[in-house]
Every structure is written in structure tokens, then in C-alpha cells.
XYZ file of C-alpha atoms in Angstrom:
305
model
C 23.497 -16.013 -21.537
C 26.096 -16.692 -18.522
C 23.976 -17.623 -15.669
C 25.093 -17.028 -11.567
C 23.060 -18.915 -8.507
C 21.794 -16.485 -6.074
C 25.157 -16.799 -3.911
C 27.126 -15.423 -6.299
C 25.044 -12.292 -6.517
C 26.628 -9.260 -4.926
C 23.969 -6.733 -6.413
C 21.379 -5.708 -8.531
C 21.056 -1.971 -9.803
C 17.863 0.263 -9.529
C 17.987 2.515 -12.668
C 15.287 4.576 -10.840
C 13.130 7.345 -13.241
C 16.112 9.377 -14.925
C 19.815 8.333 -15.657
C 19.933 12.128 -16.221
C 22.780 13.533 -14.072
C 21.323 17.298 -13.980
C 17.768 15.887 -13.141
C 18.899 14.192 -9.871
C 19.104 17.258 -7.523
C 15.641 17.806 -8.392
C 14.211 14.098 -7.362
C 16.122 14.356 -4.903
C 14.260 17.206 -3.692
C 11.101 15.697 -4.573
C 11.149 13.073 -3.254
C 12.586 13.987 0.073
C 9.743 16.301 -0.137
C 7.194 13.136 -0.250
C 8.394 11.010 2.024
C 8.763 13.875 5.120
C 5.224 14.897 4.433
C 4.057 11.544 4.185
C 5.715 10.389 7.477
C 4.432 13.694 9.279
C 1.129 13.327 8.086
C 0.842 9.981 9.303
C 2.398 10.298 12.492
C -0.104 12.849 13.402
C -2.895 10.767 12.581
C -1.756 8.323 14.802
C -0.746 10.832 17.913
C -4.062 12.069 17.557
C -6.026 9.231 18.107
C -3.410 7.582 20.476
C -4.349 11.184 22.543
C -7.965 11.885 22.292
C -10.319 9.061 23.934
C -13.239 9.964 21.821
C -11.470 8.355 18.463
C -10.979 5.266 20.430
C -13.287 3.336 18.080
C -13.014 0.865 15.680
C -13.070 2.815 12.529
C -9.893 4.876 13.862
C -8.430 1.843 15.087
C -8.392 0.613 11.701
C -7.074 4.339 10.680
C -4.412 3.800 13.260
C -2.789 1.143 11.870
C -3.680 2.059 7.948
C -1.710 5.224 8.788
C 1.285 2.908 10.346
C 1.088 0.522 7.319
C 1.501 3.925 4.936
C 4.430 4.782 6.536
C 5.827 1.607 6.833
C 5.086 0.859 2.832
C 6.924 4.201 1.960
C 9.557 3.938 4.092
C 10.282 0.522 2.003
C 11.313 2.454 -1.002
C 11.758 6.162 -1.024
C 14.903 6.068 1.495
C 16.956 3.608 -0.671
C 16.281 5.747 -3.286
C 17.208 8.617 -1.736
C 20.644 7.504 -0.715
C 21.372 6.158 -4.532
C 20.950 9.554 -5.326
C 23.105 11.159 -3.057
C 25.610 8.471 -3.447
C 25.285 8.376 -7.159
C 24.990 5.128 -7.037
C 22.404 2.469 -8.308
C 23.276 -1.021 -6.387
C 21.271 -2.946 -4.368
C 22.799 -5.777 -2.556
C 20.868 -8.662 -3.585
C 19.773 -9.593 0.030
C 18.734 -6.084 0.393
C 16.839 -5.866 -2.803
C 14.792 -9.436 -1.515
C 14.277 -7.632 1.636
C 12.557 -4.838 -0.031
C 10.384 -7.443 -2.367
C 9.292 -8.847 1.157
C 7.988 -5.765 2.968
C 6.279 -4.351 -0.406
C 4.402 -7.073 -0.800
C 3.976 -7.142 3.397
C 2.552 -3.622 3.022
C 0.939 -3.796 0.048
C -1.036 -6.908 1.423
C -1.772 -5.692 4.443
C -3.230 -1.735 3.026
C -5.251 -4.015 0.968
C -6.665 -5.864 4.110
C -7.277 -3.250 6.181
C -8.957 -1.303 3.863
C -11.493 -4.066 3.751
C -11.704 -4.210 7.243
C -12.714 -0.143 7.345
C -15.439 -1.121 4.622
C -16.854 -3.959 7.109
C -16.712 -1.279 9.942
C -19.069 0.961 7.861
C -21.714 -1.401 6.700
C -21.981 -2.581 10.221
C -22.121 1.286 10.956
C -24.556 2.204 8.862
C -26.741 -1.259 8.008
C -26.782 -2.541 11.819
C -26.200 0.551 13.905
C -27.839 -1.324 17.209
C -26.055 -4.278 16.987
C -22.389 -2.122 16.067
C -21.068 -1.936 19.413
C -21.574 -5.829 19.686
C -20.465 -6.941 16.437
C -17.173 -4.511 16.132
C -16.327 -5.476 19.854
C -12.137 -5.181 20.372
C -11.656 -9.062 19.995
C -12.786 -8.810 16.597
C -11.209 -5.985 15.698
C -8.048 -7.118 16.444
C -8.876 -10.770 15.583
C -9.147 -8.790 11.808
C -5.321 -6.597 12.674
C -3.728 -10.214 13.627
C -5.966 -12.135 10.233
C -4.210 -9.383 7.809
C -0.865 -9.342 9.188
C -0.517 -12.993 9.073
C -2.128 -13.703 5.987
C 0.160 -10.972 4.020
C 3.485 -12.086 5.853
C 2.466 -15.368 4.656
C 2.095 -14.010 0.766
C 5.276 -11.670 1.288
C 7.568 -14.773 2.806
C 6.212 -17.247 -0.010
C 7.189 -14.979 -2.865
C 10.343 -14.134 -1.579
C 11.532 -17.536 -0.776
C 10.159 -18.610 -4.535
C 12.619 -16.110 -5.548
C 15.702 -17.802 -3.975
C 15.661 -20.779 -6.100
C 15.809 -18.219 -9.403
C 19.669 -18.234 -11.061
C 19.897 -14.928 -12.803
C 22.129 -14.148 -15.801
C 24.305 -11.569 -15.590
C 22.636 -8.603 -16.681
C 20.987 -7.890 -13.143
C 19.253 -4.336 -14.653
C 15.876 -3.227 -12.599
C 14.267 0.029 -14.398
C 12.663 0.979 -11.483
C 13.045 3.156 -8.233
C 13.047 -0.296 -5.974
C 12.726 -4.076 -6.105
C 9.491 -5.465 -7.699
C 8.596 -8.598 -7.703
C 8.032 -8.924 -11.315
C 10.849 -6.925 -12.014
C 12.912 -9.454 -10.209
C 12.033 -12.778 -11.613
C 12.069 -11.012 -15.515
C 15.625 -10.981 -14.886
C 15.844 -14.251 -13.857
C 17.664 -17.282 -16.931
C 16.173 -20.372 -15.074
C 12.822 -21.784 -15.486
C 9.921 -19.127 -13.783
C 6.734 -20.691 -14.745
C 5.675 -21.381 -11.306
C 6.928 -17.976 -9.953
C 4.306 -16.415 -12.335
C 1.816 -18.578 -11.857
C 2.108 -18.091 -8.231
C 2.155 -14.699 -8.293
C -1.052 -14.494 -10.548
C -2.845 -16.835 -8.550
C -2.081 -15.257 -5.000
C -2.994 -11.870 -6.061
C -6.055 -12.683 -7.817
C -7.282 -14.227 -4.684
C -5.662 -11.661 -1.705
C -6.308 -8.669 -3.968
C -9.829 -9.963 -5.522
C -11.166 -11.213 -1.984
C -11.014 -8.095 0.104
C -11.983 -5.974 -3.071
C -15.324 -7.936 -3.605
C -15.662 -7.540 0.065
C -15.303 -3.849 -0.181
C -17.275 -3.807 -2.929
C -20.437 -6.328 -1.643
C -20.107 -3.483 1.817
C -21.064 -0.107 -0.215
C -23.671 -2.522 -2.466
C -25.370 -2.944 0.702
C -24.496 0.581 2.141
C -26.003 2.473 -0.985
C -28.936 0.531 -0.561
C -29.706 1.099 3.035
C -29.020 4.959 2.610
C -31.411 4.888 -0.026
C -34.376 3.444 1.917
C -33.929 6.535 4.745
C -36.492 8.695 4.893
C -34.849 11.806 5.450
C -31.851 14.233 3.164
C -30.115 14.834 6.343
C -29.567 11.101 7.474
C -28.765 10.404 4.283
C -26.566 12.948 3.674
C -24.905 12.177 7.773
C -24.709 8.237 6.581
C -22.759 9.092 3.444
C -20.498 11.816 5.040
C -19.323 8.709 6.868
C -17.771 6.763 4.004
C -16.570 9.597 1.969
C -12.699 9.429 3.314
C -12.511 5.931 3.282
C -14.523 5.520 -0.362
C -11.246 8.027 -1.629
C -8.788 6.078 -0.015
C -9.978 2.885 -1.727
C -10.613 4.739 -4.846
C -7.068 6.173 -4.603
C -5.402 2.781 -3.553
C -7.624 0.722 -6.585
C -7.327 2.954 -9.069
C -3.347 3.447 -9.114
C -3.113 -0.436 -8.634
C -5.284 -1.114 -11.646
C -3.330 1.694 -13.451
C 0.062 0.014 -12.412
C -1.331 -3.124 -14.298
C -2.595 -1.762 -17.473
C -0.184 0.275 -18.022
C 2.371 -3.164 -17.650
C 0.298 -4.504 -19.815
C 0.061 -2.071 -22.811
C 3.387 -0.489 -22.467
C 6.857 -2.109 -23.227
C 8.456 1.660 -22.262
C 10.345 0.659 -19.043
C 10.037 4.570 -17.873
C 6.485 4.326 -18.040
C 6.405 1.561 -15.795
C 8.356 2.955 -13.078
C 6.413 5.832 -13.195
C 3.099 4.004 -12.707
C 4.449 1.834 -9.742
C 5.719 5.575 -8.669
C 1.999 6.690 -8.377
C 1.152 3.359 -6.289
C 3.810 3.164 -4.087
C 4.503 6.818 -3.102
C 1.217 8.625 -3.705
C -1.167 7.116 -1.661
C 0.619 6.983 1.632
C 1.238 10.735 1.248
C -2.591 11.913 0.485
C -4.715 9.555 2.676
C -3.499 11.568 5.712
C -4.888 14.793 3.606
C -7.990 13.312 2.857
C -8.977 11.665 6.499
C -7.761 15.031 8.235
C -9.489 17.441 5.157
C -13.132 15.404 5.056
C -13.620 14.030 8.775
C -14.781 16.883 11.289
C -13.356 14.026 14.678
C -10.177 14.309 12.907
C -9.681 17.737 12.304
C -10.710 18.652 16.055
C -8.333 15.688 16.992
C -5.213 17.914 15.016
C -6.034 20.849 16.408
C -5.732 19.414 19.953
C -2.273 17.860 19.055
C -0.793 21.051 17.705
């Protein structure tokens, strides 16, 4: 196949979920829908514990900035696909589309961190209550903002440069709604052994470390509820996790579904609509489920509005 370096590129094209021209009006709706609920529902959570003192702690710190990373991560993808729509168009410039592969992975890196972070918060919560106001002092806290941010800036920049050094043939297709990485270097003609290799590597270890933390903080949560004497502390200990045990069950489960169904699949639709459910979804409902199963929160809201 005719192969062009990346300078010659003027574009890719996003084929989104439907080349159906009677079906656009109705994503378009959709998913304008989405994305303003999912950037109202975060900036609330974050005006309502920027305004009320008593959620200035380091579990809603965290929240803070996992509702800022939600709305950054959306805001990645939905507008661009948005304007296709309206535009009837599909392009991507090609520096735009490696700008998008940046801040997904930036975003996606960084949910993944902080999420780990909130499960740290809670078994120091829960399994060293006396010592929690030492331990989750604000150096650490942000010491662990600054640690995630750097560390998935790092992943995001070293992907995207890797990608740079691709040629790409001439059929510059992407069957999804936005620029994934994977998506990207399939399309590439020249050699991308080490751009898979890399990307296997990196996100078994930035995506298997925090989850065994997460996972190594509710083994030892479960077991100190467990030992309490009483139905009520148990039931108070637990009532702490819930949100964030939904969140990470929301944000895990989609990621692992996004990757099976990759795997088992060759129906390019499919695929896009997997990535759909990890991208968009979870942004939108973990606003729902912190303001829906946290009684702080919901008092926060109704002081706001």
C-alpha cells in the first residue's frame, strides 16, 4: 500500500457509531444530552465542596479533582464529535487527532490514579481512624494529586510521541467516535512492534498497580469491618465506601468490557460502542452516584441551589 510520513498527513476521519444520515439528529441529541449533564453534574460537585468548609477533607479533595478529571476526560471527545455531526463532516486534522490520543490517555491515567488514592483514603479511614488526620495530612494528599498527574502526563506524552515516528498508508479510516490509541497505530504501514509492546507493558503496570492497590485497600477494609462488634458500625463503616466501591466498579468494569469485547469481536461498531460506554458513561453517573448515596453531599447541593 502507498505509504505518507506524518507531515504529509492533513487528516484522519472518525466514522463515529452510524454513517446513517437520518440517525444523526438523534446522536446529536444524545449526546449533547450527555455531555451537558455530565459537565453540570460535575461542576456542582466541585462548587459544593469549594463552598461548604465541612467537605474540606481529604476524601472530597480527592472527589474534587475526580469530578474535574470527568469533565476534563469527556470534554476530550464528545465536543469533536458533536461538531462532525453538525458539520457533516468526519475529519480530524492529524495534529488534532494526536492531541486527543494525549489527553485520553492523560485522563484516563489520571481517573485511574485517583481512584486509588480515594481507596487509600478509606482504609486509612476505616483501619487507622486515630492516626487518619496524621497520615492523610494536606502534604500527602497533594504529594498523591502532583504523583498522578505527572506519572500519567508522562504515559500520555510517551505514547503520543511513539506515534510520530508511525508512516501511515493512505487509508487513514478510524471506526470510532475519537482518536484511540490502538485505533491509531492499526492504521499505521511501518513497523509497530514496539508501539504495542509499549502500550501493553505501560498499561499492565499503570492500570494493574493502582487496581491491586484498590483491591489490597477493601481486602483489608472487609476484614476490619468484620471484626466490629456492633451492626450499626458496621453498617456506618461500609456506608462509607459504597460511592466510591460503584465508581470503581463502574470505571473497571467498562474498561475490562472495552478489552474483551476488542478481543472477541472483529465488528468495528461493536468496538466503538464499548469504548462509548468507557469514555462517556462514567463521567456522567459518578456525579449521580456521590450526590444519590452520600448524605455530606446531598446537604452540600442543597446549599448550592
Amino acid at each position: 500500500m502507498e505509504t505518507k510520513n506524518q507531515t504529509d498527513i492533513a487528516e484522519f476521519l472518525l466514522l463515529g457509531l452510524s454513517e446513517d444520515p437520518e440517525e444523526q439528529p438523534l446522536l446529536f441529541g444524545l449526546f449533547l444530552t450527555i455531555y451537558l449533564v455530565t459537565a453540570l453534574g460535575n461542576l456542582l460537585i466541585m462548587l459544593a465542596i469549594g463552598s461548604d468548609s465541612h467537605l474540606h477533607t481529604p476524601m472530597y479533595f480527592f472527589l474534587s479533582h475526580l469530578s474535574f478529571t470527568d469533565l476534563c476526560f469527556s470534554t476530550t471527545t464528545v465536543p469533536k464529535m458533536l461538531v462532525n455531526i453538525e458539520r457533516r463532516s468526519k475529519s480530524i486534522s492529524y495534529t488534532g487527532c494526536l492531541t486527543q490520543v494525549c489527553f485520553v490517555l492523560l485522563f484516563a491515567g489520571l481517573e485511574n490514579f485517583l481512584l486509588a488514592a480515594m481507596a487509600y483514603d478509606r482504609y486509612v479511614a476505616i483501619c487507622h481512624p486515630l492516626r487518619y488526620v496524621v497520615i492523610m495530612n494536606p502534604c500527602l494528599c497533594g504529594l498523591l494529586i502532583l504523583l498522578s498527574l505527572v506519572i500519567s502526563s508522562a504515559d500520555a506524552l510517551l505514547h503520543t510521541l511513539m506515534v510520530f515516528r508511525l508512516s501511515f498508508c493512505t487509508e487513514l479510516e478510524i471506526p470510532h467516535f475519537f482518536c484511540e490509541l490502538d485505533q491509531v497505530i492499526k492504521l499505521a504501514c511501518s513497523d509497530t512492534l514496539i508501539n504495542n509492546i509499549l502500550a501493553y507493558l505501560v498499561t499492565s503496570i499503570l492500570g494493574g498497580v493502582p487496581l491491586l492497590g484498590i483491591i489490597f485497600s477493601y481486602t483489608q477494609i472487609v476484614s476490619s469491618i468484620l471484626r466490629m462488634p456492633s451492626a450499626g458500625g458496621k453498617y456506618k463503616a461500609f456506608s462509607t465506601c459504597g460511592s466510591h466501591l460503584s465508581v470503581v466498579s463502574l470505571f473497571y468494569g467498562t474498561a475490562f468490557g472495552v478489552y474483551i469485547s476488542s478481543a472477541l469481536t472483529h465488528s468495528s461498531k461493536e468496538t466503538a460502542i464499548a469504548s462509548l460506554m468507557y469514555t462517556v458513561v462514567p463521567p456522567m453517573l459518578n456525579p449521580f452516584i456521590y450526590s444519590l448515596r452520600n448524605r455530606d453531599m446531598k446537604q452540600a447541593l442543597r446549599k448550592l441551589i
